[in-house]
Amino acid sequence: MPSGEADTSRYIDKPLRGIIAEQPSTSNDHRYLIFADNDSPFYLRSIAIHLLLESLANYLSKVDLGTRQYIEYYALTYPNRRLVDVSAKDHMNIELNGQWIDGIISKVDGSLIRVYLPILNKHEWLYRGSLRLQPLFNSLSSYEPSCKRFASDKQLKLTDKKCHFLLIPLNYGWKRQIRNDLGTIVYISPCGQMFTDGDRLFTYLYQNNSCLTIGQFTFDMNCRVTQKYLSPNNAFVNFDDYSSSKEKVPLMLVNEIDSTLPKPFEYTIERLAYTSDIQINKEHIQGCSCIDGCFDTTKCACWQKTYDGIIHSHYYEDLISSLKDLFEQTLDEQIDDRDELNLQLKEFLYESLSKRNFGYKHGRLLEKIHSGIYECNSKCQCDIRCTNRCVQFGLNTLLQIFNTSDKGWGVRTLYDLPAGTFLSFYAGEILNDEDANKRGLEKTMGDVYFTALDFVTSLQKKSNHETGIYVMDAHFKGNVSRFYNHSCSPNVFVQNVFIDTWDVRFPWVAFFTSTHVKAGTELVWDYSYEVDTVENRVLHCRCGSDECRHRLL
């Protein structure tokens, strides 16, 4: 909005950004009511308004928490409004910094009032529906039903194993609204509380000790959580649970091409050392002491472990260098104590990485962390509601193994999945170099189900660990991850995660969706093989993507 008089309730001396809260009408003298981002509400004529269209979710992400909650509630309940009925010269208690102080109404202008605050000797414009007005605050406080009746019910159990994880809240009384008019998703709790962002929802669930977790919700506008894939083809083979109940949720398998099955193997959800000489160090792992669900990632020891990896990784040299430059620019005074300087720098880097959403965010991983993720573990004081626990819970997504006809067996999702959804980790036998080479050369086995535990090679040269790389083989023992096919246009990425060990030779190889995936879509990742690296071996690609490289080896 441009500056100037523009027939407003008060003079505006600089451009302001805000949201239109009220259309022109006879009751407001044909003006627009504006809720400004960081200022008092006011009226304007249309000539003083420049429209900047964006979704409610995007808009709210740019304002402070107090303004966000205020505008969010207004938008979701509009046009139903509760306004205090007042007249000039009336006295009313006004909230100021958590205290109720006396105010005198000096003017009523449509949905606004101008209040004189004697203790400050100044006037302030307020919306007549503001909760800073004690009469409205008191009426709404007694009107809203208690949320404790649902969220703190510890007897509530999630018993439907066949349910898609994003359907669980809906099965327990929550509602999910797709508000195209506001450009956002609205979750409504059984007691009427409304949420349009994950931070507020996480706090609500945590403080009320809910049995639901933030990962069971998604604010992705493209995600239709109730839409299930139903194949139009008849199945020759149909297994309700190919894992034989070893997974927490059923893993379906169908063959719509013929009556064949995958080659026999033992289904396992474990990472098994093939020989006794493979010793995974689980002694030096440490835990955090968080009691807030690790919501403040800068204070959690496990989050800090992930951040430290980023800070010292060559993948992020440019980012960390620019952040260090920014830190030096923000210093108000010279710090001679080197230890104090390093401490402040580390805190600054933690805060900066947290704001950039490195790591899990509301149960999702939106970007690969090349230096690895260190989840909270059995030595931590936090519980399953922690923001830093994901892969350790195992498969919770309804997937289906199916015959692709041209690429062998593959895996598809039965429901829409938002970007960053955890799918599964690679289970199987851990082999040393010698055993891996033996198996790889045998015609009856080969290296088809190999995945290298090569995270150690990505570390800086000063690493004290041996250069030998171990291999996870799912030929004889494995899980659903062995069926993921390659694509040159993947919708899945791989993330190295540390849970029960900090031994960098043995990361958990976890799979996450890199984008929104529609129900019925095959889940594929880039094997990242290098052509001509294996002598006398050529492997052609059959992914069919427009970006196909045609050869894997």
XYZ file of C-alpha atoms in Angstrom:
553
model
C 0.000 0.000 0.000
C 1.393 3.415 -0.902
C 1.897 6.093 1.660
C -0.345 9.095 2.056
C -3.685 10.126 3.543
C -5.924 8.136 1.155
C -9.017 8.776 3.334
C -7.895 6.447 6.105
C -8.607 6.205 9.814
C -5.161 7.614 10.438
C -2.243 8.959 8.446
C 0.088 6.403 6.820
C 3.599 7.721 6.286
C 5.167 4.650 4.630
C 4.149 1.717 2.417
C 2.679 -1.160 4.402
C 1.847 -4.757 3.580
C -1.297 -6.410 4.891
C -4.395 -8.458 4.198
C -7.864 -7.218 3.199
C -10.165 -8.123 6.094
C -13.387 -6.385 5.064
C -14.920 -5.424 1.730
C -16.392 -1.930 1.160
C -19.988 -1.489 2.308
C -22.338 1.181 3.575
C -21.462 0.252 7.169
C -17.793 1.177 6.661
C -18.308 4.123 4.293
C -17.241 2.041 1.270
C -13.689 1.431 2.441
C -11.439 -1.618 2.803
C -10.451 -2.799 6.272
C -6.737 -3.670 6.302
C -4.903 -5.821 8.823
C -1.281 -4.696 8.506
C 1.591 -7.089 9.138
C 3.277 -5.074 11.857
C 0.942 -2.182 12.507
C -2.532 -1.274 13.735
C -5.599 -2.031 11.554
C -7.009 0.777 9.428
C -9.415 1.639 6.598
C -8.379 2.613 3.063
C -10.033 3.596 -0.196
C -9.314 1.357 -3.183
C -7.079 3.972 -4.819
C -4.503 3.419 -2.069
C -4.278 -0.365 -2.478
C -1.970 -2.395 -4.705
C -2.939 -6.074 -4.798
C -0.260 -8.727 -4.274
C -1.901 -12.125 -4.621
C -0.475 -15.114 -2.720
C -1.789 -18.071 -0.752
C -2.696 -17.648 2.897
C -0.017 -20.173 3.879
C 2.723 -18.193 2.107
C 1.498 -14.925 3.567
C 1.344 -16.244 7.131
C 4.873 -17.641 6.875
C 6.198 -14.077 6.555
C 4.547 -12.511 9.615
C 5.259 -12.829 13.323
C 3.583 -15.547 15.390
C 1.049 -13.284 17.120
C -0.100 -11.697 13.868
C -0.139 -15.105 12.165
C -2.509 -16.677 14.700
C -4.745 -13.605 14.716
C -5.109 -13.401 10.910
C -5.330 -17.170 10.524
C -8.293 -17.399 12.913
C -9.983 -14.447 11.222
C -9.609 -15.915 7.715
C -10.824 -19.367 8.686
C -13.961 -18.128 10.498
C -14.865 -15.315 8.083
C -17.578 -14.072 7.553
C -18.610 -15.098 11.090
C -17.221 -12.418 13.395
C -17.651 -11.476 17.035
C -17.397 -7.730 17.563
C -17.552 -5.881 20.871
C -20.483 -3.429 20.982
C -19.070 -0.182 22.414
C -19.621 3.561 22.266
C -17.393 6.596 22.642
C -16.349 7.363 26.232
C -16.863 3.728 27.364
C -14.165 2.258 29.625
C -12.680 -1.155 28.800
C -9.713 -3.239 29.881
C -7.106 -3.641 27.118
C -4.342 -6.263 27.034
C -0.814 -4.849 26.858
C 2.226 -7.122 27.220
C 0.218 -9.684 29.183
C -1.380 -7.116 31.530
C -4.932 -5.710 31.532
C -4.880 -1.901 31.620
C -7.686 0.636 31.563
C -8.659 2.135 28.216
C -11.203 4.748 27.147
C -12.993 4.484 23.790
C -12.468 7.805 22.013
C -13.940 6.900 18.600
C -15.858 4.108 16.888
C -15.286 3.760 13.118
C -16.995 0.726 11.567
C -15.199 -2.370 12.839
C -12.450 -0.303 14.473
C -12.189 1.619 17.699
C -9.670 4.191 18.790
C -8.695 3.650 22.419
C -6.994 6.123 24.732
C -4.588 4.486 27.197
C -4.127 6.867 30.162
C -1.197 4.940 31.636
C 0.746 5.530 28.386
C -0.936 8.819 27.461
C -1.462 7.665 23.856
C -4.139 6.474 21.430
C -4.238 3.123 19.613
C -6.512 1.770 16.875
C -7.894 -1.733 17.549
C -10.181 -4.120 15.709
C -13.464 -4.646 17.574
C -12.984 -8.415 17.286
C -9.525 -8.388 18.851
C -8.849 -10.683 21.807
C -6.959 -7.774 23.372
C -10.403 -6.511 24.398
C -11.237 -8.157 27.727
C -15.018 -8.578 27.152
C -14.388 -10.559 23.958
C -11.484 -12.472 25.499
C -13.655 -13.564 28.433
C -16.589 -14.586 26.242
C -14.465 -16.709 23.909
C -12.543 -18.283 26.761
C -15.764 -19.640 28.238
C -17.211 -20.453 24.822
C -14.367 -22.652 23.501
C -14.724 -26.298 24.620
C -11.790 -27.905 26.367
C -9.431 -29.745 24.034
C -8.203 -32.020 26.816
C -11.182 -34.325 26.325
C -9.519 -35.753 23.198
C -5.840 -35.046 23.060
C -4.908 -36.235 26.547
C -6.847 -39.491 26.352
C -4.011 -41.942 26.950
C -6.373 -44.891 26.442
C -6.815 -43.958 22.777
C -4.986 -46.513 20.649
C -4.179 -46.583 16.941
C -5.415 -50.076 16.155
C -6.163 -50.068 12.412
C -2.903 -51.407 10.945
C -4.265 -51.359 7.408
C -4.920 -47.638 7.556
C -2.820 -45.194 5.529
C -0.842 -43.128 8.038
C -2.321 -39.834 6.786
C -5.833 -41.210 7.366
C -5.255 -41.929 11.057
C -6.159 -38.408 12.296
C -9.342 -38.481 10.199
C -10.311 -41.823 11.733
C -10.054 -40.240 15.173
C -12.274 -37.255 14.617
C -10.023 -34.726 12.876
C -11.136 -32.984 9.692
C -8.909 -31.949 6.796
C -10.160 -29.121 4.615
C -8.629 -28.134 1.287
C -9.231 -24.382 1.198
C -8.543 -23.411 -2.411
C -9.924 -19.956 -1.661
C -7.175 -19.418 0.931
C -4.511 -21.548 -0.741
C -3.985 -23.679 2.342
C -4.904 -26.878 4.163
C -6.888 -26.548 7.386
C -6.900 -29.273 10.035
C -9.731 -29.085 12.539
C -9.417 -31.010 15.799
C -12.398 -32.872 17.326
C -12.934 -29.910 19.650
C -12.864 -27.284 16.894
C -9.277 -25.995 17.032
C -8.030 -25.029 13.548
C -4.465 -25.304 12.247
C -2.819 -24.189 9.014
C 0.845 -24.759 9.921
C 2.896 -27.591 11.340
C 4.620 -25.685 14.153
C 1.376 -24.791 15.930
C -0.021 -28.254 15.323
C 3.094 -29.943 16.733
C 2.922 -27.762 19.861
C -0.763 -28.567 20.298
C -0.231 -32.324 19.958
C 2.784 -32.318 22.255
C 1.347 -30.140 25.005
C -1.877 -32.161 25.075
C 0.003 -35.468 25.116
C -1.855 -36.666 22.030
C -1.347 -40.176 20.717
C -1.103 -38.678 17.227
C 2.198 -37.416 15.793
C 2.949 -34.521 13.476
C 4.074 -36.946 10.759
C 0.481 -38.154 10.379
C -0.560 -34.732 9.054
C 0.321 -32.950 5.820
C -0.352 -29.403 4.646
C 0.576 -30.258 1.059
C -2.188 -28.838 -1.151
C -1.470 -31.458 -3.837
C -1.860 -34.389 -1.474
C -5.282 -36.079 -1.391
C -4.989 -38.265 1.684
C -8.188 -40.261 1.064
C -7.436 -41.131 -2.566
C -6.459 -44.802 -2.878
C -5.059 -46.425 -6.005
C -7.318 -49.152 -7.426
C -5.831 -51.073 -10.326
C -8.164 -51.677 -13.282
C -6.463 -55.031 -13.972
C -7.224 -58.442 -12.534
C -4.489 -59.974 -10.403
C -3.182 -63.517 -10.994
C -1.348 -63.304 -7.654
C -2.446 -61.270 -4.649
C -0.777 -61.225 -1.215
C -2.327 -59.092 1.534
C 0.964 -58.990 3.444
C 4.096 -60.266 1.749
C 6.142 -59.481 4.883
C 4.149 -62.025 6.945
C 3.461 -59.386 9.633
C 7.131 -58.508 10.076
C 6.378 -54.933 9.032
C 4.143 -52.723 11.177
C 1.775 -52.274 8.243
C 0.781 -54.797 5.539
C 3.031 -54.955 2.479
C 0.907 -56.029 -0.471
C 2.114 -57.893 -3.553
C 0.231 -58.376 -6.829
C 1.050 -59.832 -10.212
C -1.276 -58.645 -12.968
C 0.935 -60.066 -15.747
C 1.179 -63.771 -14.912
C 1.208 -66.134 -11.940
C 4.932 -65.979 -11.139
C 6.380 -64.816 -7.811
C 9.667 -63.132 -6.883
C 12.580 -65.495 -6.305
C 12.431 -66.853 -2.741
C 14.246 -64.926 -0.002
C 13.880 -64.450 3.746
C 11.979 -61.299 4.612
C 13.731 -59.373 7.375
C 13.646 -55.871 8.810
C 17.100 -56.229 10.349
C 20.635 -55.244 9.306
C 22.551 -58.461 9.893
C 26.322 -58.840 10.047
C 27.225 -61.792 7.780
C 30.373 -62.725 9.688
C 31.458 -62.311 13.299
C 34.429 -60.130 12.333
C 32.035 -57.306 11.381
C 31.773 -55.365 14.623
C 29.402 -52.377 14.694
C 30.449 -49.971 17.440
C 27.372 -49.136 19.518
C 29.199 -48.115 22.688
C 30.085 -44.491 22.011
C 26.601 -43.311 21.062
C 25.205 -40.519 23.246
C 21.724 -39.123 23.836
C 20.045 -35.765 24.398
C 18.311 -34.475 27.540
C 15.429 -32.699 25.783
C 12.007 -32.491 27.421
C 10.319 -30.418 24.689
C 10.179 -33.115 22.027
C 13.441 -31.699 20.652
C 11.428 -28.829 19.180
C 14.312 -26.405 19.781
C 16.780 -28.132 17.495
C 19.634 -25.829 18.486
C 19.587 -27.219 22.050
C 19.240 -30.932 21.205
C 22.553 -32.845 21.342
C 21.487 -35.176 18.511
C 20.373 -32.321 16.249
C 23.681 -30.621 17.072
C 25.486 -33.764 15.934
C 23.753 -33.449 12.553
C 24.530 -29.718 12.396
C 28.191 -30.358 13.277
C 28.388 -32.784 10.370
C 27.072 -30.100 8.023
C 29.435 -27.463 9.412
C 32.505 -29.649 8.823
C 31.433 -31.232 5.529
C 33.056 -30.223 2.248
C 29.586 -30.400 0.624
C 28.541 -27.280 2.507
C 31.782 -25.267 2.470
C 30.278 -22.335 0.545
C 27.199 -22.146 2.767
C 29.155 -22.298 6.034
C 31.683 -19.765 4.727
C 28.905 -17.288 3.881
C 27.286 -17.824 7.291
C 30.595 -17.162 9.035
C 30.948 -13.918 7.076
C 27.435 -12.948 8.115
C 28.270 -13.721 11.742
C 31.263 -11.384 11.655
C 29.075 -8.626 10.217
C 26.538 -9.004 13.034
C 29.079 -8.695 15.854
C 28.415 -5.532 17.842
C 31.830 -5.471 19.452
C 35.188 -7.186 19.266
C 35.398 -10.412 21.300
C 38.917 -11.113 22.523
C 38.109 -14.385 24.282
C 38.553 -16.986 21.531
C 36.507 -19.640 23.353
C 33.608 -17.222 23.756
C 33.885 -16.212 20.102
C 33.802 -19.842 18.937
C 30.839 -20.551 21.203
C 28.858 -17.642 19.788
C 29.796 -18.673 16.243
C 28.609 -22.236 16.822
C 25.302 -21.017 18.292
C 24.875 -18.712 15.301
C 25.512 -21.561 12.847
C 23.090 -23.875 14.684
C 20.394 -21.198 14.574
C 21.018 -20.476 10.894
C 20.864 -24.147 9.895
C 17.698 -24.598 11.926
C 16.005 -21.704 10.119
C 16.966 -23.255 6.791
C 15.171 -26.477 7.813
C 18.155 -28.816 7.501
C 17.021 -32.219 8.734
C 13.515 -33.414 9.528
C 10.639 -30.955 9.431
C 7.277 -32.124 10.747
C 8.164 -35.744 10.112
C 9.483 -35.145 6.570
C 12.935 -34.790 5.005
C 12.732 -32.333 2.120
C 16.390 -32.327 1.159
C 19.221 -34.819 1.376
C 21.778 -34.135 4.093
C 25.064 -35.299 2.547
C 26.839 -35.338 5.885
C 24.269 -37.687 7.425
C 21.443 -37.428 9.953
C 21.847 -38.461 13.581
C 18.479 -39.426 15.012
C 17.640 -39.454 18.685
C 18.157 -42.891 20.198
C 17.595 -45.175 23.177
C 19.887 -43.070 25.379
C 17.840 -39.889 24.850
C 15.299 -38.547 27.342
C 12.825 -37.603 24.592
C 10.035 -39.975 23.499
C 8.417 -41.031 20.210
C 6.907 -37.550 19.715
C 10.427 -36.194 19.178
C 11.062 -34.174 15.997
C 14.254 -36.152 15.352
C 12.886 -39.692 15.132
C 11.744 -41.080 11.807
C 13.638 -43.941 10.141
C 13.808 -45.934 13.386
C 10.016 -46.435 13.296
C 10.263 -48.488 10.109
C 7.712 -48.837 7.329
C 4.429 -47.018 8.005
C 3.325 -46.377 4.423
C 1.010 -48.681 2.486
C 3.095 -49.893 -0.448
C 2.517 -52.572 -3.069
C 5.081 -54.775 -4.821
C 3.986 -55.382 -8.422
C 5.206 -56.938 -11.667
C 6.226 -54.147 -14.057
C 6.470 -56.554 -17.034
C 9.549 -54.826 -18.531
C 11.654 -54.063 -15.421
C 10.865 -57.025 -13.224
C 9.321 -56.349 -9.842
C 8.801 -52.805 -8.585
C 7.100 -50.900 -5.773
C 4.265 -48.374 -5.975
C 2.387 -46.358 -3.391
C -1.311 -46.996 -2.825
C -1.950 -43.466 -1.522
C -0.703 -39.962 -2.246
C 2.565 -39.192 -0.470
C 3.864 -35.681 0.280
C 7.458 -34.766 -0.521
C 9.927 -35.901 2.131
C 7.936 -38.954 3.250
C 10.030 -41.767 4.717
C 9.436 -45.045 2.883
C 11.797 -47.730 4.209
C 15.431 -48.516 4.925
C 17.624 -51.116 3.219
C 17.654 -54.357 5.207
C 19.794 -57.415 4.572
C 23.205 -58.889 5.258
C 26.281 -56.717 5.829
C 29.266 -58.110 3.898
C 32.948 -57.226 3.999
C 34.928 -56.669 0.773
C 36.026 -60.263 0.434
C 32.586 -61.820 0.837
C 30.991 -59.179 -1.372
C 33.471 -59.942 -4.164
C 32.792 -63.676 -3.862
C 29.043 -63.244 -4.084
C 29.301 -60.732 -6.872
C 31.211 -63.187 -9.072
C 28.886 -66.128 -8.503
C 26.385 -66.586 -11.333
C 23.648 -67.800 -8.983
C 23.837 -64.627 -6.890
C 25.628 -61.642 -8.395
C 25.477 -58.055 -7.153
C 21.899 -57.215 -8.178
C 20.806 -56.600 -4.575
C 23.999 -54.881 -3.417
C 24.023 -51.403 -1.959
C 27.350 -49.969 -0.824
C 27.683 -48.469 2.646
C 29.993 -45.835 1.200
C 29.140 -42.919 3.483
C 32.642 -43.113 4.960
C 34.148 -42.131 1.600
C 32.259 -38.833 1.665
C 34.032 -37.706 4.839
C 37.086 -35.491 4.870
C 40.458 -37.187 4.418
C 41.343 -36.623 8.032
C 38.846 -39.316 9.051
C 40.452 -41.988 11.255
C 38.306 -44.782 9.828
C 39.539 -47.430 7.419
C 38.826 -46.901 3.744
C 37.273 -50.364 3.308
C 33.623 -50.189 2.290
C 31.031 -52.660 3.524
C 28.120 -53.814 1.389
C 24.484 -54.498 2.265
C 23.203 -57.500 0.302
C 19.481 -58.296 0.119
C 19.805 -61.378 -2.115
C 19.024 -63.986 0.579
C 17.583 -61.692 3.267
C 15.943 -58.338 2.705
C 12.829 -56.189 2.794
C 10.721 -54.092 0.425
C 13.703 -51.849 -0.387
C 15.253 -54.590 -2.560
C 12.413 -54.095 -5.063
C 12.864 -50.354 -5.760
C 13.815 -49.872 -9.422
C 16.183 -47.349 -10.973
C 15.082 -44.251 -12.852
C 16.989 -41.385 -14.432
C 14.077 -39.198 -13.234
C 13.691 -40.456 -9.665
C 10.958 -39.538 -7.189
C 12.920 -41.052 -4.285
C 16.307 -40.171 -2.789
C 18.657 -41.975 -0.414
C 19.692 -40.633 2.971
C 22.366 -41.982 5.334
C 21.009 -42.071 8.892
C 22.604 -43.034 12.217
C 20.349 -44.433 14.936
C 21.790 -47.260 17.048
C 25.403 -46.419 16.205
C 27.574 -43.445 15.292
C 30.004 -45.764 13.499
C 30.280 -44.044 10.092
C 30.992 -47.376 8.372
C 27.462 -48.614 9.042
C 24.795 -46.009 8.284
C 21.159 -46.936 7.787
C 20.354 -46.443 4.082
C 16.911 -44.804 4.116
C 14.580 -43.886 1.258
C 12.473 -40.684 1.123
C 10.173 -39.242 -1.527
C 11.777 -36.273 -3.288
C 8.475 -34.842 -4.520
C 4.735 -35.292 -4.128
C 3.915 -38.797 -5.399
C 0.412 -39.631 -6.581
C -1.335 -42.867 -5.643
C -0.420 -45.699 -8.005
C 2.960 -44.209 -8.996
C 6.039 -46.425 -8.978
C 8.692 -45.436 -6.447
C 12.108 -45.205 -8.115
C 15.562 -43.919 -7.225
C 18.762 -43.174 -9.127
C 21.277 -45.999 -8.644
C 24.026 -43.486 -9.573
C 26.194 -46.087 -11.302
C 29.064 -44.790 -13.435
C 29.257 -46.048 -17.027
C 32.357 -48.125 -17.929
C 33.508 -48.448 -14.314
C 33.081 -52.253 -14.449
C 35.258 -53.938 -17.054
C 33.469 -55.924 -19.793
C 30.056 -55.153 -18.392
C 27.235 -53.160 -19.986
C 23.890 -52.573 -18.290
C 21.205 -50.778 -20.276
C 18.584 -48.585 -18.615
C 14.887 -49.315 -19.138
C 13.397 -46.574 -16.997
C 11.604 -44.974 -19.973
C 12.131 -41.456 -18.639
C 12.486 -38.470 -20.980
C 15.812 -37.877 -19.221
C 16.978 -41.478 -19.587
C 20.761 -41.883 -19.841
C 20.245 -45.258 -21.625
C 23.079 -46.962 -19.751
C 23.649 -47.709 -16.076
C 27.039 -49.406 -16.530
